mmCIF file of C-alpha atoms and ligand atoms in Angstrom:
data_model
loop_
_atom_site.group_PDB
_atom_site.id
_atom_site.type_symbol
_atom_site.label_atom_id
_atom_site.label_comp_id
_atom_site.label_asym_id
_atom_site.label_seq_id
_atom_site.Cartn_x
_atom_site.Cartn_y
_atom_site.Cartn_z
ATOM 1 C CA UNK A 209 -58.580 6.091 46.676
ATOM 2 C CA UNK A 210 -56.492 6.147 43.237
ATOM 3 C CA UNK A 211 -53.928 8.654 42.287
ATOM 4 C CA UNK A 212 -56.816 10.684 40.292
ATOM 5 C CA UNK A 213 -59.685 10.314 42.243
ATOM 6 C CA UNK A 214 -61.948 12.982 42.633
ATOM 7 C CA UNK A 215 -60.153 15.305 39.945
ATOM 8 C CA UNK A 216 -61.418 15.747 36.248
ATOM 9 C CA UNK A 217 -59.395 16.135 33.036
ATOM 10 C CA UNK A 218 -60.020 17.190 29.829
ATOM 11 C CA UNK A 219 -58.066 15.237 26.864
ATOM 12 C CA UNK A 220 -57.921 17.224 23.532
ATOM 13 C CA UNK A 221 -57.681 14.737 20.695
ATOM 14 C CA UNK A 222 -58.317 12.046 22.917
ATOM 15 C CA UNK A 223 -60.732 9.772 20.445
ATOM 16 C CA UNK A 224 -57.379 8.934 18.762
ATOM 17 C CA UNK A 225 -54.169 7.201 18.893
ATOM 18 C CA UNK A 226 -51.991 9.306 22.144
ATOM 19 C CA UNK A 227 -55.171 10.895 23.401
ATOM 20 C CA UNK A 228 -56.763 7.571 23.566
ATOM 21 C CA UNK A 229 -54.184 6.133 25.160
ATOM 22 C CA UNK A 230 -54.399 9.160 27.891
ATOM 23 C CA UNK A 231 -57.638 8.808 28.295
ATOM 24 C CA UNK A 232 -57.564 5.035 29.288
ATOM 25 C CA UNK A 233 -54.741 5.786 31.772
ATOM 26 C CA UNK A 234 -56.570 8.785 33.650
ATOM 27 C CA UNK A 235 -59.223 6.828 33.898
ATOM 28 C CA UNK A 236 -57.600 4.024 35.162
ATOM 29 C CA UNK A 237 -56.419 6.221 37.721
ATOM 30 C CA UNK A 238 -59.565 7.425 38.911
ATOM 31 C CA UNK A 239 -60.085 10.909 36.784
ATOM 32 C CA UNK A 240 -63.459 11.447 35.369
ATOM 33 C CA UNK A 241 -62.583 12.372 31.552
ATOM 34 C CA UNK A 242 -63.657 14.443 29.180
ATOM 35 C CA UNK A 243 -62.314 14.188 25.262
ATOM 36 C CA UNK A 244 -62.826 17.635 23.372
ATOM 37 C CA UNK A 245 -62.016 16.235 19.837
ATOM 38 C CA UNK A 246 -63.435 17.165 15.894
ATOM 39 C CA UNK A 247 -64.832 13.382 16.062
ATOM 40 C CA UNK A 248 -66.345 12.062 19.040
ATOM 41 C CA UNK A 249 -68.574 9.696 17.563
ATOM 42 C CA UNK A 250 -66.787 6.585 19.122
ATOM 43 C CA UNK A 251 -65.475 8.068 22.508
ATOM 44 C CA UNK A 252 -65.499 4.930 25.265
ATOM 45 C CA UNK A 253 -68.845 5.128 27.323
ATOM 46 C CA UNK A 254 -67.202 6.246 30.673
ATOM 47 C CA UNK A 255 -66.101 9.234 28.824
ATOM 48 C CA UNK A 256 -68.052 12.392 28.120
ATOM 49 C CA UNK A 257 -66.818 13.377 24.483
ATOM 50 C CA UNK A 258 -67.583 17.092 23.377
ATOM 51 C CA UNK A 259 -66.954 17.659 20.021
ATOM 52 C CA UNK A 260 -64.498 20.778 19.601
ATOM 53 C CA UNK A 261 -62.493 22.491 17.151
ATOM 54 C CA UNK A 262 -59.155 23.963 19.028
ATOM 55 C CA UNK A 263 -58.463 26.135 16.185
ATOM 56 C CA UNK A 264 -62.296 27.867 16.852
ATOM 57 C CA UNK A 265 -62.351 29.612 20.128
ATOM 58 C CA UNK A 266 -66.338 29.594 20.603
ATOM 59 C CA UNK A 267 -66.049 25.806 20.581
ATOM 60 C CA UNK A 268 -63.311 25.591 23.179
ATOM 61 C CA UNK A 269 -64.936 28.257 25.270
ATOM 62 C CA UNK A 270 -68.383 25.892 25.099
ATOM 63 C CA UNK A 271 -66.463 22.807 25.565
ATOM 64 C CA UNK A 272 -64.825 23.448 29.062
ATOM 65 C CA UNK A 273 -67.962 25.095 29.958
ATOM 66 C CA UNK A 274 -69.617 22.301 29.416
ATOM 67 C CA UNK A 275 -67.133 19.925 31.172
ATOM 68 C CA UNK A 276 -67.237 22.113 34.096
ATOM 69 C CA UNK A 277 -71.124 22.079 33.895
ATOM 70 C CA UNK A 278 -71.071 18.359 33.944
ATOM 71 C CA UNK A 279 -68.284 17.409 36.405
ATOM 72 C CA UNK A 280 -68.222 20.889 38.597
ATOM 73 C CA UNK A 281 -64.660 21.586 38.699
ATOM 74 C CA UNK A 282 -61.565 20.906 36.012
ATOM 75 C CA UNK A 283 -58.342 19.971 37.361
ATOM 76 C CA UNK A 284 -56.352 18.679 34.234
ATOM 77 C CA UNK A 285 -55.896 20.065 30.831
ATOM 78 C CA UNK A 286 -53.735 17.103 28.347
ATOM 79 C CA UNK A 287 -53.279 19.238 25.007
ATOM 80 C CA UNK A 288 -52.588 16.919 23.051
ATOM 81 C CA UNK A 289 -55.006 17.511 19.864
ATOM 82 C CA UNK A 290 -52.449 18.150 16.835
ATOM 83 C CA UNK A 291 -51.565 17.652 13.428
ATOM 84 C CA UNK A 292 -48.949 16.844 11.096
ATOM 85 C CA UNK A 293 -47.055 18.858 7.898
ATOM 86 C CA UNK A 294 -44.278 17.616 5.455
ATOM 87 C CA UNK A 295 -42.208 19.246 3.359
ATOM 88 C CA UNK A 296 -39.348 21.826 3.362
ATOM 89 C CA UNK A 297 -39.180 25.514 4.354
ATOM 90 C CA UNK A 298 -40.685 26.113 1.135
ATOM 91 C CA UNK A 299 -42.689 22.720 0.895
ATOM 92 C CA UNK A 300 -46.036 24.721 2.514
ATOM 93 C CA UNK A 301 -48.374 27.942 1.487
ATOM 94 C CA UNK A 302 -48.778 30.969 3.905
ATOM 95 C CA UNK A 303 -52.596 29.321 4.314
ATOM 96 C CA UNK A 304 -51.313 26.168 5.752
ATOM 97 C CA UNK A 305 -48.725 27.611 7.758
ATOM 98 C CA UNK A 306 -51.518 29.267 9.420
ATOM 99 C CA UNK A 307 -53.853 26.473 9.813
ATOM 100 C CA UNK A 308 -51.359 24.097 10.994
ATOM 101 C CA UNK A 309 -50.147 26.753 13.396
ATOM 102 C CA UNK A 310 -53.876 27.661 14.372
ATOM 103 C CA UNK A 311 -54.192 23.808 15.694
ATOM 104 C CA UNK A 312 -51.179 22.851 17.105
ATOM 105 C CA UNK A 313 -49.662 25.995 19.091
ATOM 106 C CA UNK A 314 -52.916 28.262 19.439
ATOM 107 C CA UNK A 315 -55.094 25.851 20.104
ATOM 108 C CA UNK A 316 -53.340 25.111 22.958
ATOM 109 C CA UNK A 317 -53.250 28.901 24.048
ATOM 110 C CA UNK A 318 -57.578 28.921 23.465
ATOM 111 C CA UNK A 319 -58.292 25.780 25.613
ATOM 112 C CA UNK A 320 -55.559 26.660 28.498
ATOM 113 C CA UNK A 321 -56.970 30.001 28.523
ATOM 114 C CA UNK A 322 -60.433 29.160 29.205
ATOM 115 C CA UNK A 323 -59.279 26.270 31.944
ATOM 116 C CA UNK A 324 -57.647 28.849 33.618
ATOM 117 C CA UNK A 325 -60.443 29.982 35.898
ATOM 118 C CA UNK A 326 -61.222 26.676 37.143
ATOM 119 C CA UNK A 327 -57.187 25.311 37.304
ATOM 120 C CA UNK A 328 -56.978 28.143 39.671
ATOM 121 C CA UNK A 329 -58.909 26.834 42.331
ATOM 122 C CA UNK A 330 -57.855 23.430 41.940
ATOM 123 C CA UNK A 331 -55.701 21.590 44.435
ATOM 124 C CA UNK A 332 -54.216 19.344 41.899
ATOM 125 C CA UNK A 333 -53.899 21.887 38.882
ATOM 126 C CA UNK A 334 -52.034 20.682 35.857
ATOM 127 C CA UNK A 335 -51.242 20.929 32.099
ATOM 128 C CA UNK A 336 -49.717 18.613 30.154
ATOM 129 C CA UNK A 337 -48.664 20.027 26.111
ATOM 130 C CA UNK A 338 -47.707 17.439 23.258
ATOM 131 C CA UNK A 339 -44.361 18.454 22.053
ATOM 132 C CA UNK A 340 -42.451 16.328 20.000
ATOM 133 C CA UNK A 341 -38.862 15.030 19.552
ATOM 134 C CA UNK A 342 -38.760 17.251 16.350
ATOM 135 C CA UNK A 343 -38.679 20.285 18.579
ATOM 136 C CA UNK A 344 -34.938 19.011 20.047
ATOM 137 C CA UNK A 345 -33.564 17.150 17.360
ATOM 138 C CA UNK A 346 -33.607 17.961 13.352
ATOM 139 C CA UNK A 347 -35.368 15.747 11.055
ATOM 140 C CA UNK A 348 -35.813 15.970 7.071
ATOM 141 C CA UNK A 349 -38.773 17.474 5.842
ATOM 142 C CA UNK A 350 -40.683 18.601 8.958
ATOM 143 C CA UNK A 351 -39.948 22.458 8.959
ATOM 144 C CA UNK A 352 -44.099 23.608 9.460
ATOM 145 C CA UNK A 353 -44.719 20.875 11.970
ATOM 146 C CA UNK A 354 -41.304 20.849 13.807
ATOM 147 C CA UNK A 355 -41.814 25.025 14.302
ATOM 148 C CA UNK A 356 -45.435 23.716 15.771
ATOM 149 C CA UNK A 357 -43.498 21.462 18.385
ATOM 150 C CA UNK A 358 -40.675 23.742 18.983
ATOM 151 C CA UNK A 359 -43.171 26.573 19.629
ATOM 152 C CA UNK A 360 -45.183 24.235 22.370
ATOM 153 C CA UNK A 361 -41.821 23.465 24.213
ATOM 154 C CA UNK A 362 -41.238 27.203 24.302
ATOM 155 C CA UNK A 363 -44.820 27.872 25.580
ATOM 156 C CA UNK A 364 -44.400 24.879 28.064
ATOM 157 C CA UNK A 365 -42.336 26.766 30.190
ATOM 158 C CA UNK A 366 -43.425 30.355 29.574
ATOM 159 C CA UNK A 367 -46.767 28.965 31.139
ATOM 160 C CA UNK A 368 -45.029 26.850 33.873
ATOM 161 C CA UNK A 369 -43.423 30.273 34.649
ATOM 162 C CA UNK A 370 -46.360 32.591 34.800
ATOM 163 C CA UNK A 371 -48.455 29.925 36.545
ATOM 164 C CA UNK A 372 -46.230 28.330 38.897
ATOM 165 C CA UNK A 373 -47.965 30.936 41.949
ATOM 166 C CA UNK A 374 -50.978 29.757 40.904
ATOM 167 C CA UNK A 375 -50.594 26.101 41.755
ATOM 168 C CA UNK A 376 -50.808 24.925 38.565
ATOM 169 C CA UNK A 377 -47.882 23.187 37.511
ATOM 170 C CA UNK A 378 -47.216 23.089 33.267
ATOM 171 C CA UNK A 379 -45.200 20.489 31.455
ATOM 172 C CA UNK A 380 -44.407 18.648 28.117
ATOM 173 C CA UNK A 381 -44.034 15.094 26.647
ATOM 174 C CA UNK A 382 -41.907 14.904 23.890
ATOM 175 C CA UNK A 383 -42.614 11.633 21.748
ATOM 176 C CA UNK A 384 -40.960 9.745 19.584
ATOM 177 C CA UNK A 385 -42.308 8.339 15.975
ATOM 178 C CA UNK A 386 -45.069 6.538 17.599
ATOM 179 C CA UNK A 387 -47.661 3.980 16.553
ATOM 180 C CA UNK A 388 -50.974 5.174 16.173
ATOM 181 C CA UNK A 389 -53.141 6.202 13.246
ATOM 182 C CA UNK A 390 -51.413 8.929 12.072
ATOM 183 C CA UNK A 391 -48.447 7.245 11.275
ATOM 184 C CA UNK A 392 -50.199 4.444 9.656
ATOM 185 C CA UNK A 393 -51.757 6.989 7.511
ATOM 186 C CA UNK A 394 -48.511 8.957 6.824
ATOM 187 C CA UNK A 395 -47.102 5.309 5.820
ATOM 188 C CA UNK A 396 -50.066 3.932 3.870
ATOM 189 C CA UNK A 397 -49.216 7.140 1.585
ATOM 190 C CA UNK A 398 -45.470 5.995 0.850
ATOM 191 C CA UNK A 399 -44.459 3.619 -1.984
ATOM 192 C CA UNK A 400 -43.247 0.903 0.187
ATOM 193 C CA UNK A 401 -44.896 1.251 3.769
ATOM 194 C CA UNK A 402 -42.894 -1.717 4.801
ATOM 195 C CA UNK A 403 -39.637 -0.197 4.059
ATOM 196 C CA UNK A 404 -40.978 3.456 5.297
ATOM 197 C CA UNK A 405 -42.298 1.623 8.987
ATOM 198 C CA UNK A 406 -38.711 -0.301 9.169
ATOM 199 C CA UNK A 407 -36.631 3.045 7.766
ATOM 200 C CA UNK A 408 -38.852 4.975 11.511
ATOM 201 C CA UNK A 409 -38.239 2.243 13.506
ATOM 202 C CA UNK A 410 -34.391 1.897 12.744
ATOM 203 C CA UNK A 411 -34.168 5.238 13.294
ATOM 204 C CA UNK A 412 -35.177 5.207 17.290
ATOM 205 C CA UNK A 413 -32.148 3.581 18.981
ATOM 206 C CA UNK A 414 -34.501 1.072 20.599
ATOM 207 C CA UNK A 415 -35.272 -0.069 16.711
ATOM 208 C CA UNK A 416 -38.759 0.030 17.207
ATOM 209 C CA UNK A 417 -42.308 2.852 17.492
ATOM 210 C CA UNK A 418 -42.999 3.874 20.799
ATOM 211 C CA UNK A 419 -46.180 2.867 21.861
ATOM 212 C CA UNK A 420 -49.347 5.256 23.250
ATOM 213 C CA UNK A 421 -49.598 3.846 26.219
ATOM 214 C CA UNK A 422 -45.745 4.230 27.218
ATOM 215 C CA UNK A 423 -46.432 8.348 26.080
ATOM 216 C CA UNK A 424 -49.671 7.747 27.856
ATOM 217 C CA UNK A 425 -47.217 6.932 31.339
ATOM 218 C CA UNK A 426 -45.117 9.763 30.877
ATOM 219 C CA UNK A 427 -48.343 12.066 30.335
ATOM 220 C CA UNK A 428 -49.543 10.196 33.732
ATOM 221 C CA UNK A 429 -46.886 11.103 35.609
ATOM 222 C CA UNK A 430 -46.580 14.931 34.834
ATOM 223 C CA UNK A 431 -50.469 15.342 35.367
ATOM 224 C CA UNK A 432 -50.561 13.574 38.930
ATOM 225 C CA UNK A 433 -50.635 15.235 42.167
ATOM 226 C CA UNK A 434 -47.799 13.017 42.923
ATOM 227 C CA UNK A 435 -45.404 15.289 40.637
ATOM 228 C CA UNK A 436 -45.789 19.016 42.706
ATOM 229 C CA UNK A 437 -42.499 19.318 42.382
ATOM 230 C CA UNK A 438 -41.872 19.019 38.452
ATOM 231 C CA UNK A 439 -42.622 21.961 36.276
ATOM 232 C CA UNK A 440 -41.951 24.066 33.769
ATOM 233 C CA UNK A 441 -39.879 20.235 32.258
ATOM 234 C CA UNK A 442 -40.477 17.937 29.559
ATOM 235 C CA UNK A 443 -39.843 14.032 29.270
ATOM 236 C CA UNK A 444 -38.119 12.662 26.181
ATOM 237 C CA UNK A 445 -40.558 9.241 25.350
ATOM 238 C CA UNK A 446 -38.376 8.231 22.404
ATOM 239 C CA UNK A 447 -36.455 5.552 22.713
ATOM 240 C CA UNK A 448 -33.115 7.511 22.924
ATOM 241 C CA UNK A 449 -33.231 9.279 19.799
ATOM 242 C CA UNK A 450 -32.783 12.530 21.667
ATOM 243 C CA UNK A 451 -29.668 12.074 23.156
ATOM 244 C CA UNK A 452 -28.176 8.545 22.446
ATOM 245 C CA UNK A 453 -25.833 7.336 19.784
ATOM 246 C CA UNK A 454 -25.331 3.668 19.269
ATOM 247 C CA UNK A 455 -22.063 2.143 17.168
ATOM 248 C CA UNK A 456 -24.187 -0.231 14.293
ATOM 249 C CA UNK A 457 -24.961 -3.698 15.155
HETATM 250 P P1 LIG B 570 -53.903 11.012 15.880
HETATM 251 O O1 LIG B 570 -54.064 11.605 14.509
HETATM 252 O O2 LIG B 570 -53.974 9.532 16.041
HETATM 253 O O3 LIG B 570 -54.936 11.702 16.881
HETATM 254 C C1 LIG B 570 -55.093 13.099 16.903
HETATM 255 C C2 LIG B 570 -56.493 13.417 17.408
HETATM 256 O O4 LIG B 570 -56.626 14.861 17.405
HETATM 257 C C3 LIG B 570 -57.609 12.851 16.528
HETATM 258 O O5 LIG B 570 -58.603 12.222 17.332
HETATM 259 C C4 LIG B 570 -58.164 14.092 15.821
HETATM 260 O O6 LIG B 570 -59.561 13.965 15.520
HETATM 261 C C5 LIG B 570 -57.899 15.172 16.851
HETATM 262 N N1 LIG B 570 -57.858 16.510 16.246
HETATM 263 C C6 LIG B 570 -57.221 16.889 15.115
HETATM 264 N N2 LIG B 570 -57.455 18.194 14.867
HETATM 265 C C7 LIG B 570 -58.258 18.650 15.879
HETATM 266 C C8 LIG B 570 -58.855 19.905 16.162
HETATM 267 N N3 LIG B 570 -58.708 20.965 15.344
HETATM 268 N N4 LIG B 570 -59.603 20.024 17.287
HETATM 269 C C9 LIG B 570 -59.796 18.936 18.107
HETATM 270 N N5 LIG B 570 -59.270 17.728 17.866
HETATM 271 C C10 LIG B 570 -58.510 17.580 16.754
HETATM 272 O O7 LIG B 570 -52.491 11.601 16.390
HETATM 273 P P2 LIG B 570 -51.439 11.051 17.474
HETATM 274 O O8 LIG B 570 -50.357 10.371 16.721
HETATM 275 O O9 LIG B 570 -52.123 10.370 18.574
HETATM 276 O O10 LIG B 570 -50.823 12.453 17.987
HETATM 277 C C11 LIG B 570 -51.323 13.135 19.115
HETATM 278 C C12 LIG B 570 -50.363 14.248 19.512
HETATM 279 O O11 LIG B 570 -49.057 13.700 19.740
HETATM 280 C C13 LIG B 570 -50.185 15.345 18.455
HETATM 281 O O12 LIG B 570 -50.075 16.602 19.099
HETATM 282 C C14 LIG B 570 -48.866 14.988 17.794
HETATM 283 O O13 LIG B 570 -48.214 16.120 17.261
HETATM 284 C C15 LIG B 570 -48.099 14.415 18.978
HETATM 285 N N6 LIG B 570 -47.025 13.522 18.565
HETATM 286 C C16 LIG B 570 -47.297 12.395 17.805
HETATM 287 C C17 LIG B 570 -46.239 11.575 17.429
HETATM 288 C C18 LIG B 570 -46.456 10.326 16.589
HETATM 289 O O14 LIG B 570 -45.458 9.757 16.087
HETATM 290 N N7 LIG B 570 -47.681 9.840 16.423
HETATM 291 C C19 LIG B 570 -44.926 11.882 17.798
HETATM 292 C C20 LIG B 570 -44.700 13.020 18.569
HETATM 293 C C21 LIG B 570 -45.758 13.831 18.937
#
């Protein structure tokens, strides 16, 4: 027996970067895994990838009905499908404020809502939501995206609160600037990537990225039957930049 034997989890956005790394570690664990992602076309073999739009609620509502088809039960929802925005305030349209919205905060809302049925009559019921260390602490030219993150902190415990009778315990990661392939696409678009990668690392007090498989832990952790008694929380994965301040080297 492992920690997630016998229970099955869906990963949104889990053909990438986090999600991947999520993936790996439920399985390791035991889960059976499902990845609900736009591009499944090189999900690992021991997954079942269903390809799913979060922002279209006739694909979620297909894609956990096919998981539960498949597996016959769901016991863990990992939202962690999202996307990124730059700019100021004013640095974004009404149109992508919506779409950007539309993936990262209520696509959340479509695929917990049609897990619901099933997390209910679990014995191991959890969600994990990708928040962000935006959502706590200010940084430049984030506004769209940071109002995502903040929003899925918010919802985090809203849903911890309205589920907790339930048995199905709700809680966030909150990530620092971490190395997967969004931020090596964010950097590739800068005029110096070398200075733009050493400019995010210096900025996390432990000078470096965090890596997907130390979010991946955290995400572990909350989602494990091990953890009934944590909800409605969120863990800071972000090398201090939360709540540390270190004097220069
Ligand atoms: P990534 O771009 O490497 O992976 C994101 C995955 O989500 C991709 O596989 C993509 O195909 C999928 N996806 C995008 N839109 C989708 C949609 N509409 N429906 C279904 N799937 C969709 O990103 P990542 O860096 O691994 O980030 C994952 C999560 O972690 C996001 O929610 C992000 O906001 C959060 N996060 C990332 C960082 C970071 O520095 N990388 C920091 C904090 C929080």
């Amino acid at each position: 027996m492992t920690e997630f034997s016998h229970l099955v989890a869906i990963v949104t956005g889990g053909a990438s970067g986090i999600g991947a790394a999520v993936v790996r570690r439920l399985h390791e664990g035991g889960a059976r895994v499902a990845i609900l992602d736009v591009n499944v076309a090189k999900v690992p073999r021991h997954t079942f990838g269903f390809e799913t739009d979060v922002s279209n609620d006739e694909s979620v509502r297909a894609a956990v009905m096919a998981v539960v088809e498949k597996f016959g039960r769901l016991d863990i929802v990992i939202n962690n499908a999202g996307i990124g925005a730059q700019g100021d305030v004013a640095g974004n349209d009404d149109d992508e404020w919506h779409r950007v919205w539309d993936i990262n905060v209520v696509g959340m809302a479509r695929v917990s809502r049609a897990a619901l049925p099933y997390l209910r009559v679990s014995p191991a019921a959890a969600i994990v939501n990708l928040s962000s260390v935006v959502a706590t602490a200010g940084v430049p030219q984030r506004v769209l995206y940071t109002a995502t993150k903040g929003a899925v902190l918010a919802m985090t415990r809203a849903m911890a609160a309205d589920h907790l009778r339930e048995g199905i315990r709700v809680n966030a990661v909150n990530p620092g600037t971490a190395d997967t392939p969004w931020i090596d696409s964010l950097l590739a678009k800068t005029d110096d990537p070398v200075a733009e990668r050493a400019a995010l690392e210096a900025r996390q007090p432990h000078g470096r990225l965090v890596s997907p498989d130390e979010i991946a832990h955290a995400v572990a952790y909350l989602a494990s039957p091990q953890s009934g008694s944590t909800t409605g929380t969120s863990i800071a994965v972000d090398g201090g930049m939360q709540d540390l301040r270190l004097r220069p080297e």
